[in-house]
CSV table of C-alpha atoms and ligand atoms in Angstrom, one decimal:
chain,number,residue,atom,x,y,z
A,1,UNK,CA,0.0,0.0,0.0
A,2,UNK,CA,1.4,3.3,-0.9
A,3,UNK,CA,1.0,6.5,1.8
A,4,UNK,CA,1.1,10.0,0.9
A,5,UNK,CA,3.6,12.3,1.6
A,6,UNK,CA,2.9,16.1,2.1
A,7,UNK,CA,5.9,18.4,2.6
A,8,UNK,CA,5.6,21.4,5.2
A,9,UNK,CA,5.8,24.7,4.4
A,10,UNK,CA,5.4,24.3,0.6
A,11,UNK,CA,2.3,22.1,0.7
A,12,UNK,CA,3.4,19.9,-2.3
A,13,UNK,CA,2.6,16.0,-1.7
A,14,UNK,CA,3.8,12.8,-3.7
A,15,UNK,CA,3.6,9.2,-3.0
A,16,UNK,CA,5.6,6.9,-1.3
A,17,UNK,CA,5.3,2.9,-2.7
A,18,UNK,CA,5.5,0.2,-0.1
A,19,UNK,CA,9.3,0.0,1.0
A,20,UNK,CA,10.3,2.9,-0.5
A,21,UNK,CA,12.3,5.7,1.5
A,22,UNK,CA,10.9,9.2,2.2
A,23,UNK,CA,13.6,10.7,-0.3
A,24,UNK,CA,13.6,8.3,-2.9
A,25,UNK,CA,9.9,8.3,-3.5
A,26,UNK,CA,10.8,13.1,-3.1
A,27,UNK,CA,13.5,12.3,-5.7
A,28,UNK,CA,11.5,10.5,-8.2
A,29,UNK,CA,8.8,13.2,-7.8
A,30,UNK,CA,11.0,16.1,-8.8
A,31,UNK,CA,11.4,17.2,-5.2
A,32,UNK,CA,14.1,18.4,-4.4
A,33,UNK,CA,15.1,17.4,-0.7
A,34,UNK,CA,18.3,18.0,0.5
A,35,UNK,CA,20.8,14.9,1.1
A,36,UNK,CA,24.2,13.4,0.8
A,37,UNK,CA,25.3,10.2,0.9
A,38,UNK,CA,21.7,8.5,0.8
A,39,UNK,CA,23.4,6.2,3.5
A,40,UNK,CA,22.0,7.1,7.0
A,41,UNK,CA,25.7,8.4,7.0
A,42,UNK,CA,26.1,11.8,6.6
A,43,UNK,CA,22.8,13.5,8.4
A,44,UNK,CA,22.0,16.0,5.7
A,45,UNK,CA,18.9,14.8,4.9
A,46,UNK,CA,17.5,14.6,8.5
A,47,UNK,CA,13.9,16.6,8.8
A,48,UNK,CA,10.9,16.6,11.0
A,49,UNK,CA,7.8,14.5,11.1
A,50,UNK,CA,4.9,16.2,12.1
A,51,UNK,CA,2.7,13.6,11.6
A,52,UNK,CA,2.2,10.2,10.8
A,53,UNK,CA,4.6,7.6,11.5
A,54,UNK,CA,7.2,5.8,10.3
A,55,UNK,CA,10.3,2.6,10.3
A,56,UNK,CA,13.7,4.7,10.6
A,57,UNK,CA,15.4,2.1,8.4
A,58,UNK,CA,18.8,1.4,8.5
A,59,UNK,CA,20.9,4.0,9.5
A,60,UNK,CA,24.5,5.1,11.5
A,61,UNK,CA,23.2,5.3,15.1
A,62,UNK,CA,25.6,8.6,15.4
A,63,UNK,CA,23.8,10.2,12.7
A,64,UNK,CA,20.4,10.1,14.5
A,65,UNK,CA,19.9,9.5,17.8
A,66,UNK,CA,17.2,8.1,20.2
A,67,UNK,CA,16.9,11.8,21.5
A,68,UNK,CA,16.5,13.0,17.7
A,69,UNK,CA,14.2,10.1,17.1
A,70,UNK,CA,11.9,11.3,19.8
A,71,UNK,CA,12.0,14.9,19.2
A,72,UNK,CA,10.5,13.7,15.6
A,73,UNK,CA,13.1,13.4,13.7
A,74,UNK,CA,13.9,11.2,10.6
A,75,UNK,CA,16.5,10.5,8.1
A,76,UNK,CA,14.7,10.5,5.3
A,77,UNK,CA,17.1,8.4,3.1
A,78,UNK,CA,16.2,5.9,5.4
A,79,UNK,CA,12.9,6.3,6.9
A,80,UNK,CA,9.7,4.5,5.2
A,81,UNK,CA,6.0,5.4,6.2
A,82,UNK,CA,3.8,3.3,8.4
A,83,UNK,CA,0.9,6.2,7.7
A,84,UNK,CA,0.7,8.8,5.1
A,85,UNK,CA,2.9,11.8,7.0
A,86,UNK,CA,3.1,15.2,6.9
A,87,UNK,CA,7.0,16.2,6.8
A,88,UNK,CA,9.0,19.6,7.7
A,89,UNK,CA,11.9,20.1,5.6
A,90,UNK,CA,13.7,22.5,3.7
A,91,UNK,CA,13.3,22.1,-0.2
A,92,UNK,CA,16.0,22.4,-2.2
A,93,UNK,CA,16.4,25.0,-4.9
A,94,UNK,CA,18.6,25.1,-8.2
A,95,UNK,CA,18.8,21.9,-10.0
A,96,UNK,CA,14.4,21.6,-10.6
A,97,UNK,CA,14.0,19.1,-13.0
A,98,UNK,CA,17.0,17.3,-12.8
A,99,UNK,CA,15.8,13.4,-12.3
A,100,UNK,CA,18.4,10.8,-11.8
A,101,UNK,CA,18.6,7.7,-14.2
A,102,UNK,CA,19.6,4.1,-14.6
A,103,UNK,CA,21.9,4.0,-17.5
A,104,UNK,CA,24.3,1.8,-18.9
A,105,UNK,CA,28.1,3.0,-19.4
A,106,UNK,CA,31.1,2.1,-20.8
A,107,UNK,CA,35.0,2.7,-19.4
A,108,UNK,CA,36.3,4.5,-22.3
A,109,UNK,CA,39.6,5.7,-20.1
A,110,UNK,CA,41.5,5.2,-17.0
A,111,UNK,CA,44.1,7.4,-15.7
A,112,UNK,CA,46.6,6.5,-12.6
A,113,UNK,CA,47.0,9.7,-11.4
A,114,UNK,CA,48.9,8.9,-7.9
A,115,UNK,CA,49.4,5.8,-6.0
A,116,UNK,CA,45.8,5.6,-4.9
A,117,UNK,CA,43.6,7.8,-7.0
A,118,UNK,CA,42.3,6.9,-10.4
A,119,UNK,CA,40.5,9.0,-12.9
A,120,UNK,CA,37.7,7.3,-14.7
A,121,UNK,CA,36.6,8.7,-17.6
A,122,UNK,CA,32.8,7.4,-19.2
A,123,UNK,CA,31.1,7.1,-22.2
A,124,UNK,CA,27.2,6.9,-22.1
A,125,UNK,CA,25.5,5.2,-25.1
A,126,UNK,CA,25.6,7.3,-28.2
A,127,UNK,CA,21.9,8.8,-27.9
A,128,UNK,CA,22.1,9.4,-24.3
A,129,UNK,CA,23.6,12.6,-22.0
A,130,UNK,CA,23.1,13.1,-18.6
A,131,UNK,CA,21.8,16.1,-17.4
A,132,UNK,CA,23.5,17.7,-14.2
A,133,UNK,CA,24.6,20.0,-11.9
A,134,UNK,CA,28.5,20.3,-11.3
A,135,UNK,CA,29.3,18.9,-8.6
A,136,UNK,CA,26.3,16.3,-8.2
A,137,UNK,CA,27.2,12.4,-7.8
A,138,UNK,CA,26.3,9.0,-9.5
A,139,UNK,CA,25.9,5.7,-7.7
A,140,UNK,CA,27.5,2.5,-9.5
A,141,UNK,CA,25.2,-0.5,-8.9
A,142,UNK,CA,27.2,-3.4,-8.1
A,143,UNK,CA,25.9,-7.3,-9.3
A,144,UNK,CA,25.3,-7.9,-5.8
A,145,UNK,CA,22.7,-4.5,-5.6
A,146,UNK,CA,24.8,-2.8,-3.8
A,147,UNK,CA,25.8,0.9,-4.7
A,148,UNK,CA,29.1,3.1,-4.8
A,149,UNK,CA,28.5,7.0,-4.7
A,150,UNK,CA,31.6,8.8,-6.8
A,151,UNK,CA,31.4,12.5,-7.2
A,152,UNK,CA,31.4,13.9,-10.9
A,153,UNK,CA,34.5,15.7,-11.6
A,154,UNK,CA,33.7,17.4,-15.1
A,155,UNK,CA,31.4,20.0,-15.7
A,156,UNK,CA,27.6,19.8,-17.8
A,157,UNK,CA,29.4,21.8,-20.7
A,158,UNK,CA,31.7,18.8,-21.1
A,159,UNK,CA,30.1,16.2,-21.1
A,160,UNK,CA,31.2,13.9,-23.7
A,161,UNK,CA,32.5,11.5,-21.1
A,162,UNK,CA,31.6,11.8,-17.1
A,163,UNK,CA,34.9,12.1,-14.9
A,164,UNK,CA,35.4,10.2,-12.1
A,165,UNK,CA,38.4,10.2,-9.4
A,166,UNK,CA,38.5,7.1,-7.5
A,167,UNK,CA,40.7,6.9,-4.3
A,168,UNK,CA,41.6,3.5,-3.9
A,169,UNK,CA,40.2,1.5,-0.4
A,170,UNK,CA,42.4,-1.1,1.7
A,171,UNK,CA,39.9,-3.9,1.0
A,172,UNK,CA,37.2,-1.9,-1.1
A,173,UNK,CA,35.2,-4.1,-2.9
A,174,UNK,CA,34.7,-1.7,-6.1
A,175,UNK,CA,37.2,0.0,-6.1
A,176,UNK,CA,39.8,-3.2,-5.8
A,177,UNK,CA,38.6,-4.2,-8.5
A,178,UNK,CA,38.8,-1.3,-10.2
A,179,UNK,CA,42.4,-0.9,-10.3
A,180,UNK,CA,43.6,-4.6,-10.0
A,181,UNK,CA,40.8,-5.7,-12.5
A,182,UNK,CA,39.2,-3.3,-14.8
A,183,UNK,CA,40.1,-2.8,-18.1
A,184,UNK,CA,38.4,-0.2,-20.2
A,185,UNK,CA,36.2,-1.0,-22.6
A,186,UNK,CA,34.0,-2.3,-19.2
A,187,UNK,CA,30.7,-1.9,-19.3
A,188,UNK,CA,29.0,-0.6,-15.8
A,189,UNK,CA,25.9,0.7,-14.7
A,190,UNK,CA,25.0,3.9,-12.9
A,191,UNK,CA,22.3,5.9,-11.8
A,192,UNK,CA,22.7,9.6,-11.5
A,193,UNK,CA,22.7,12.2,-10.7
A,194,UNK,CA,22.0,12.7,-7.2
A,195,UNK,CA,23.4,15.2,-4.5
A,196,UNK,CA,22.7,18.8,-3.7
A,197,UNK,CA,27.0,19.4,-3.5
A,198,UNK,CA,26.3,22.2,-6.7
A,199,UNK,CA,26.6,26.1,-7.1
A,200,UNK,CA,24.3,28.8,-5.9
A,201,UNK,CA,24.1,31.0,-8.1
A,202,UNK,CA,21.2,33.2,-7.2
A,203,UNK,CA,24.1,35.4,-4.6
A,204,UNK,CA,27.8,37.1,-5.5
A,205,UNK,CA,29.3,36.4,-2.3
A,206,UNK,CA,32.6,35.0,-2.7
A,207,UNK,CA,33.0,31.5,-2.3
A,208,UNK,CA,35.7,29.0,0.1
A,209,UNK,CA,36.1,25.7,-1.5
A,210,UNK,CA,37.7,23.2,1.0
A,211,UNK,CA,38.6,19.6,-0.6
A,212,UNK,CA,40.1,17.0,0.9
A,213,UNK,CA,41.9,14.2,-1.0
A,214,UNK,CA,39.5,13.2,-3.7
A,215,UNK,CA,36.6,15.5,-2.4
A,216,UNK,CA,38.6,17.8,-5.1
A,217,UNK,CA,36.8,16.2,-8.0
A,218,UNK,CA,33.4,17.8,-7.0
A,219,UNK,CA,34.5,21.2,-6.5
A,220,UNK,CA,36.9,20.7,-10.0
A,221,UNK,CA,33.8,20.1,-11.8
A,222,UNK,CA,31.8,23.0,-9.8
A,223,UNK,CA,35.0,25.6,-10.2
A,224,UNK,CA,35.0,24.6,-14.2
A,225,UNK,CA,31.2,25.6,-14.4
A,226,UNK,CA,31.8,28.9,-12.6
A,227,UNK,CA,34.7,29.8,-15.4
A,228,UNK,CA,32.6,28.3,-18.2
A,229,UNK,CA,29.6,30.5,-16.8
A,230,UNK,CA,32.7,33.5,-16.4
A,231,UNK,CA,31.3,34.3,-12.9
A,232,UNK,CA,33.6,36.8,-11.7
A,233,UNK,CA,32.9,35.6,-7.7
A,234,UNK,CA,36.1,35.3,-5.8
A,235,UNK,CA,37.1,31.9,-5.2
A,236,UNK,CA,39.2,30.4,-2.4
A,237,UNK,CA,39.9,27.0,-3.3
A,238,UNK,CA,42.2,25.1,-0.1
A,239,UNK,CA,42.8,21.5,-0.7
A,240,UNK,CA,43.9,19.0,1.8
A,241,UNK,CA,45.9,16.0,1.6
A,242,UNK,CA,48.8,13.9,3.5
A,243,UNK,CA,51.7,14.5,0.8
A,244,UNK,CA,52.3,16.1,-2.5
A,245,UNK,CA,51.6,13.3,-4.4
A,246,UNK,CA,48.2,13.0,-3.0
A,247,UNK,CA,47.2,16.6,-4.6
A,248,UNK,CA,46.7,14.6,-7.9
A,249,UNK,CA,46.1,17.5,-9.8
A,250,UNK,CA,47.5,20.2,-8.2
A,251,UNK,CA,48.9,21.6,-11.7
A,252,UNK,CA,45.1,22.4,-12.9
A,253,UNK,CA,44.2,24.6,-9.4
A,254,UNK,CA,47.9,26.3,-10.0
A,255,UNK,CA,46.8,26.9,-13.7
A,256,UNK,CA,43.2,28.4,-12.6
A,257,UNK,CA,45.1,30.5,-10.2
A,258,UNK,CA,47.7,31.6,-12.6
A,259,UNK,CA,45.1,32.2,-15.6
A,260,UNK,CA,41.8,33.8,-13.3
A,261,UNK,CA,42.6,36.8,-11.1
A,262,UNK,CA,39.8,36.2,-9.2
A,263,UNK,CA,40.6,32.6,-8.0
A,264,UNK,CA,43.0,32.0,-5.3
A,265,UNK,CA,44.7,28.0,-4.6
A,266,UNK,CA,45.8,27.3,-1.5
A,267,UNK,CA,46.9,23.6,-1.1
A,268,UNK,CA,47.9,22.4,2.6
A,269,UNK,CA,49.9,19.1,3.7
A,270,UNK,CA,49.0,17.7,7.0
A,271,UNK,CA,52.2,15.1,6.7
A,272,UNK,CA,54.0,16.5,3.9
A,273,UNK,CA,57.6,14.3,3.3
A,274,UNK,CA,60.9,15.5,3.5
A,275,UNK,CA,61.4,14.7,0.1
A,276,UNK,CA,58.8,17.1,-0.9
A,277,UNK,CA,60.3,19.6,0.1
A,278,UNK,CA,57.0,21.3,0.7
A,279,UNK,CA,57.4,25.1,1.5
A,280,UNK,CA,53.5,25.5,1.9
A,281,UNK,CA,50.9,25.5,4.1
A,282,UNK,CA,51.0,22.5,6.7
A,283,UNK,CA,48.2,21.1,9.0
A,284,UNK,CA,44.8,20.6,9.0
A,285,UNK,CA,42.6,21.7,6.1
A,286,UNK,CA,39.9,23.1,8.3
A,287,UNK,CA,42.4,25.0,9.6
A,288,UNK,CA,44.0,26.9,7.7
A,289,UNK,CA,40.6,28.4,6.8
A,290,UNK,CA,40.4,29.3,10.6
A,291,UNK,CA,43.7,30.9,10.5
A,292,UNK,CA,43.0,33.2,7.5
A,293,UNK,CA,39.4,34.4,8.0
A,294,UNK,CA,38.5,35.6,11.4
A,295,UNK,CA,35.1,36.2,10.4
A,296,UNK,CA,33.5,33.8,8.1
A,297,UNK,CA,29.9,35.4,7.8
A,298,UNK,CA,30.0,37.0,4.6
A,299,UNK,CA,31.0,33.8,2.7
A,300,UNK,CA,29.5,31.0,1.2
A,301,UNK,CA,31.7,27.3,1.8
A,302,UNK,CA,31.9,24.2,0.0
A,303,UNK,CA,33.2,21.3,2.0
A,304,UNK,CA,33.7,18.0,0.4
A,305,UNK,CA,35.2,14.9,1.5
A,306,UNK,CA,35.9,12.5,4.8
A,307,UNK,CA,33.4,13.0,7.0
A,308,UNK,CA,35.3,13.9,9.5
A,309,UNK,CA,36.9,16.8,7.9
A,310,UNK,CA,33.4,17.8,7.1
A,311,UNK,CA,31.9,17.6,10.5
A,312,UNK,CA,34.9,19.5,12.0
A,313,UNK,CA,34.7,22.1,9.9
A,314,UNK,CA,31.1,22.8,9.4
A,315,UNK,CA,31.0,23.6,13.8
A,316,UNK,CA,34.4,25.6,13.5
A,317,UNK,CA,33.4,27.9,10.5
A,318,UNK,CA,29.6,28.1,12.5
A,319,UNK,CA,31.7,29.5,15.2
A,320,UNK,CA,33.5,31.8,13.2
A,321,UNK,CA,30.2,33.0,11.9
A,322,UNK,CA,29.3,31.3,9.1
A,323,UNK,CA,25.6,31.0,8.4
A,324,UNK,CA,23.9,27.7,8.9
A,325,UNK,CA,22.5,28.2,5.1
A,326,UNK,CA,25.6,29.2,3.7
A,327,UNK,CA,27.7,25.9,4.1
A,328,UNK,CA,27.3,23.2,1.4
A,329,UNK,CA,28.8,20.0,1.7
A,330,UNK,CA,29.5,16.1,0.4
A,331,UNK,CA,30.7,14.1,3.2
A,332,UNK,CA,32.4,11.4,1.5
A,333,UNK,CA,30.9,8.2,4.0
A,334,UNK,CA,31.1,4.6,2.9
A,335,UNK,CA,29.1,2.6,1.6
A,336,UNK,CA,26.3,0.6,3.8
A,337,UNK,CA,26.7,-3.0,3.2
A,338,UNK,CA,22.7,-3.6,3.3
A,339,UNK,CA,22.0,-3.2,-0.4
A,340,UNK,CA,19.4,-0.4,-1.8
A,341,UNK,CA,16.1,-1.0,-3.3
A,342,UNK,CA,16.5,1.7,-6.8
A,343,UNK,CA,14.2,4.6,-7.1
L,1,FAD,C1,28.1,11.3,-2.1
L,1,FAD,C2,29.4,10.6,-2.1
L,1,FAD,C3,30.3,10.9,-3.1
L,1,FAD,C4,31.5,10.2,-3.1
L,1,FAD,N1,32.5,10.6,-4.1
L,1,FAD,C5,33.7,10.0,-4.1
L,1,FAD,C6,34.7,10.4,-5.0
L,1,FAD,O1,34.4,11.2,-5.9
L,1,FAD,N2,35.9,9.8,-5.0
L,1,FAD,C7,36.2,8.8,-4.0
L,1,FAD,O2,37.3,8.3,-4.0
L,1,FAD,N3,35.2,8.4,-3.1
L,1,FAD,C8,34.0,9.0,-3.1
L,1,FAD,N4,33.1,8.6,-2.2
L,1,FAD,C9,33.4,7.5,-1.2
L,1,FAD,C10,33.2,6.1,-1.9
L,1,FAD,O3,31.8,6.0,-2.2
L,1,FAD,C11,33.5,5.0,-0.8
L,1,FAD,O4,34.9,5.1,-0.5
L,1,FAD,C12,33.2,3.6,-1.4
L,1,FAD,O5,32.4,2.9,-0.4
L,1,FAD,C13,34.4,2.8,-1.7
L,1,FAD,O6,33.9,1.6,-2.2
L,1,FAD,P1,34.6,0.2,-2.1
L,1,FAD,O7,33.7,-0.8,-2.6
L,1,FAD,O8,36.0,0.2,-2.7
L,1,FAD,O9,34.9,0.0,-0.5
L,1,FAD,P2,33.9,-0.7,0.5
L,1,FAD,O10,33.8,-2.2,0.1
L,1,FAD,O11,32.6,0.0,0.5
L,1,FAD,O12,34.6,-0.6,1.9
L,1,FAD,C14,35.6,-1.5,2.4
L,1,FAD,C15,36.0,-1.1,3.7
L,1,FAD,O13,36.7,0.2,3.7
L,1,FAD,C16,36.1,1.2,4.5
L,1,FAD,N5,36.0,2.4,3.6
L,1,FAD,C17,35.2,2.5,2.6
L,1,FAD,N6,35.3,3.8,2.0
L,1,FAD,C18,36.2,4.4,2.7
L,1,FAD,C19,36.8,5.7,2.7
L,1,FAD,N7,36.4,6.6,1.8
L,1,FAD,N8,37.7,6.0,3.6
L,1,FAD,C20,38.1,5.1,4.6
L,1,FAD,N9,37.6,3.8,4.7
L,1,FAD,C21,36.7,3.5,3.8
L,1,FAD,C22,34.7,0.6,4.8
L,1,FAD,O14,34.3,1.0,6.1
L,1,FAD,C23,34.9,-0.9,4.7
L,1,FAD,O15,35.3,-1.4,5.9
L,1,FAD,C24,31.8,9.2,-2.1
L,1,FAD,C25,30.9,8.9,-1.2
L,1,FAD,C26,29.7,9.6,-1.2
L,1,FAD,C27,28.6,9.2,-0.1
L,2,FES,S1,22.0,10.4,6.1
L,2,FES,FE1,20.5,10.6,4.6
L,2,FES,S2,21.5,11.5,2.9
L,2,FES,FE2,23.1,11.1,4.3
């Protein structure tokens, strides 16, 4: 039996089929709820029910807790409806439209780019493009049904092949098998694109990118729209890793900076080697944001990449200032193991 679904403050309703999430059922409606990892990971797509009830699903008990659960709220990347509900969240704006599909693909290149991180490059069938938002996400889906979130590192303008960067896991099951076994010419499937990690555009305030390892491929795609779209906001990209090697791509920020007189790279080593020879920032990514901006309230920040690095700098910058509605962020979290019915 399917319930119904209407959203608080803006009234619109959908329908949610029987063991169906809260967002997937929003998603496949056009609605545009806000989320991340679609996990019960990351918490961005916790809301309120104001009536009706509901199974919380399968979720990180850090992420919501029995306190949460009894002040009414819900992931609702997780939750599924007992009884229709009435919901409070925050809609979404920017990417209306945009509905995420299943769609074959084939591995037309693969690039070793350090050690650990690989660039994927892939071709959709001839007739087909994706439409999305730089910066949004697509979700392989495994033989097992399980799913693996990457970030889309290219922009819509180029679009002939979606970008991937793929950091390699110590026992990952996909991506193990994407550098020890993969050859291109694979054929995978994906569904995509998902995520609200994507511009606003609808303000000039100057923007702080913060990436950590491969949370750069988001905000590469993201900063690549903003130059195709020749916004003239000031950007602050600062991107995080252990060693030099691990910025992958540090000659593209260093080009942008070089070429754009309104974008500023700032790369920071938290365990840079003496061979490096680093003479840059050192420390904590976070961190060296806190150190150069005593007041963060006239900004806008996107944060992408472990979750803890997210976390840690979405309470800092809040207590430099930063408005709650400002920060915007992918919280790279791992996969759940319990595999995902598709929306
Ligand atoms: C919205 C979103 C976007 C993402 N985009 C990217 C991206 O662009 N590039 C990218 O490299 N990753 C990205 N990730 C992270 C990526 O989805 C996970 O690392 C993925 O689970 C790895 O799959 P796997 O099968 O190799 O590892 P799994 O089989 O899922 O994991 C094996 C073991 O490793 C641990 N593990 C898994 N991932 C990580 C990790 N990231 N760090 C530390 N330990 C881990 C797990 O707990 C598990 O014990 C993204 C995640 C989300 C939610
Ligand atoms: S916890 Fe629901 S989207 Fe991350």
């Amino acid at each position: 039996m399917s319930f119904q679904v209407t959203i608080q403050p803006s009234g619109h309703t959908f329908s949610v089929a029987p063991d169906e999430t809260v967002l997937s059922a929003a998603i496949a409606a056009g609605f545009n709820l806000p989320y991340g990892c679609r996990n019960g990971a990351c918490g961005a797509c916790k809301g309120k029910i104001v009536e009706g009830k509901v199974d919380y699903g399968d979720h990180q008990d850090a992420t919501l807790t029995e306190i949460e659960k009894q002040a009414g709220q819900v992931l609702f990347c997780c939750a599924k409806p007992l009884t229709d509900l009435a919901i409070e969240c925050r809609e979404v704006i920017g990417n209306d439209g945009i509905r995420p599909r299943i769609l074959p693909a084939r591995v037309q290149k693969m690039e070793k780019l350090s050690h650990d991180v690989m660039a994927m490059y892939l071709k959709l069938p001839s007739n087909e493009r994706m439409q999305f938002a730089a910066g949004q996400y697509i979700e392989f889906l495994l033989k097992d049904g399980k799913r693996r979130a990457f970030s889309l590192a290219n922009a819509p303008h180029n679009d002939e092949f979606l970008e991937l960067h793929l950091r390699l896991v110590e026992g990952g099951q996909f991506t193990q098998y994407v550098f020890n076994e993969m050859h291109e010419k694979a054929i995978l499937r994906l569904e995509g694109p998902f995520g609200s990690f994507y511009l606003r555009e609808d303000t000039d305030k100057p923007i702080i990118f913060i990436a950590g390892g491969t949370g750069f491929a988001p905000i590469k795609g993201i900063i690549e729209h903003a130059i195709h779209q020749q916004h003239a906001r000031k950007i602050v990209l600062y991107w995080g890793a252990r060693t030099r090697q691990d910025l992958y791509m540090s000659a593209l920020p260093e080009q942008w900076q070089a070429t754009y007189p309104h974008i500023t790279y700032i790369p920071v080593l938290s365990e840079p080697l003496p061979e490096d020879n680093w003479q840059g920032r050192t420390g904590l990514v976070h961190q060296a944001v806190l150190d150069d901006y005593a007041d963060l309230s006239g900004y806008q920040i996107y944060c992408c990449g472990a979750p803890q690095m997210v976390d840690t700098a979405h309470v800092a910058f809040q207590e430099r200032g930063m408005p709650e509605d400002e920060f915007f962020s992918d919280a790279f979290t791992f996969a759940n193991p319990v595999p995902k019915v598709a929306v």
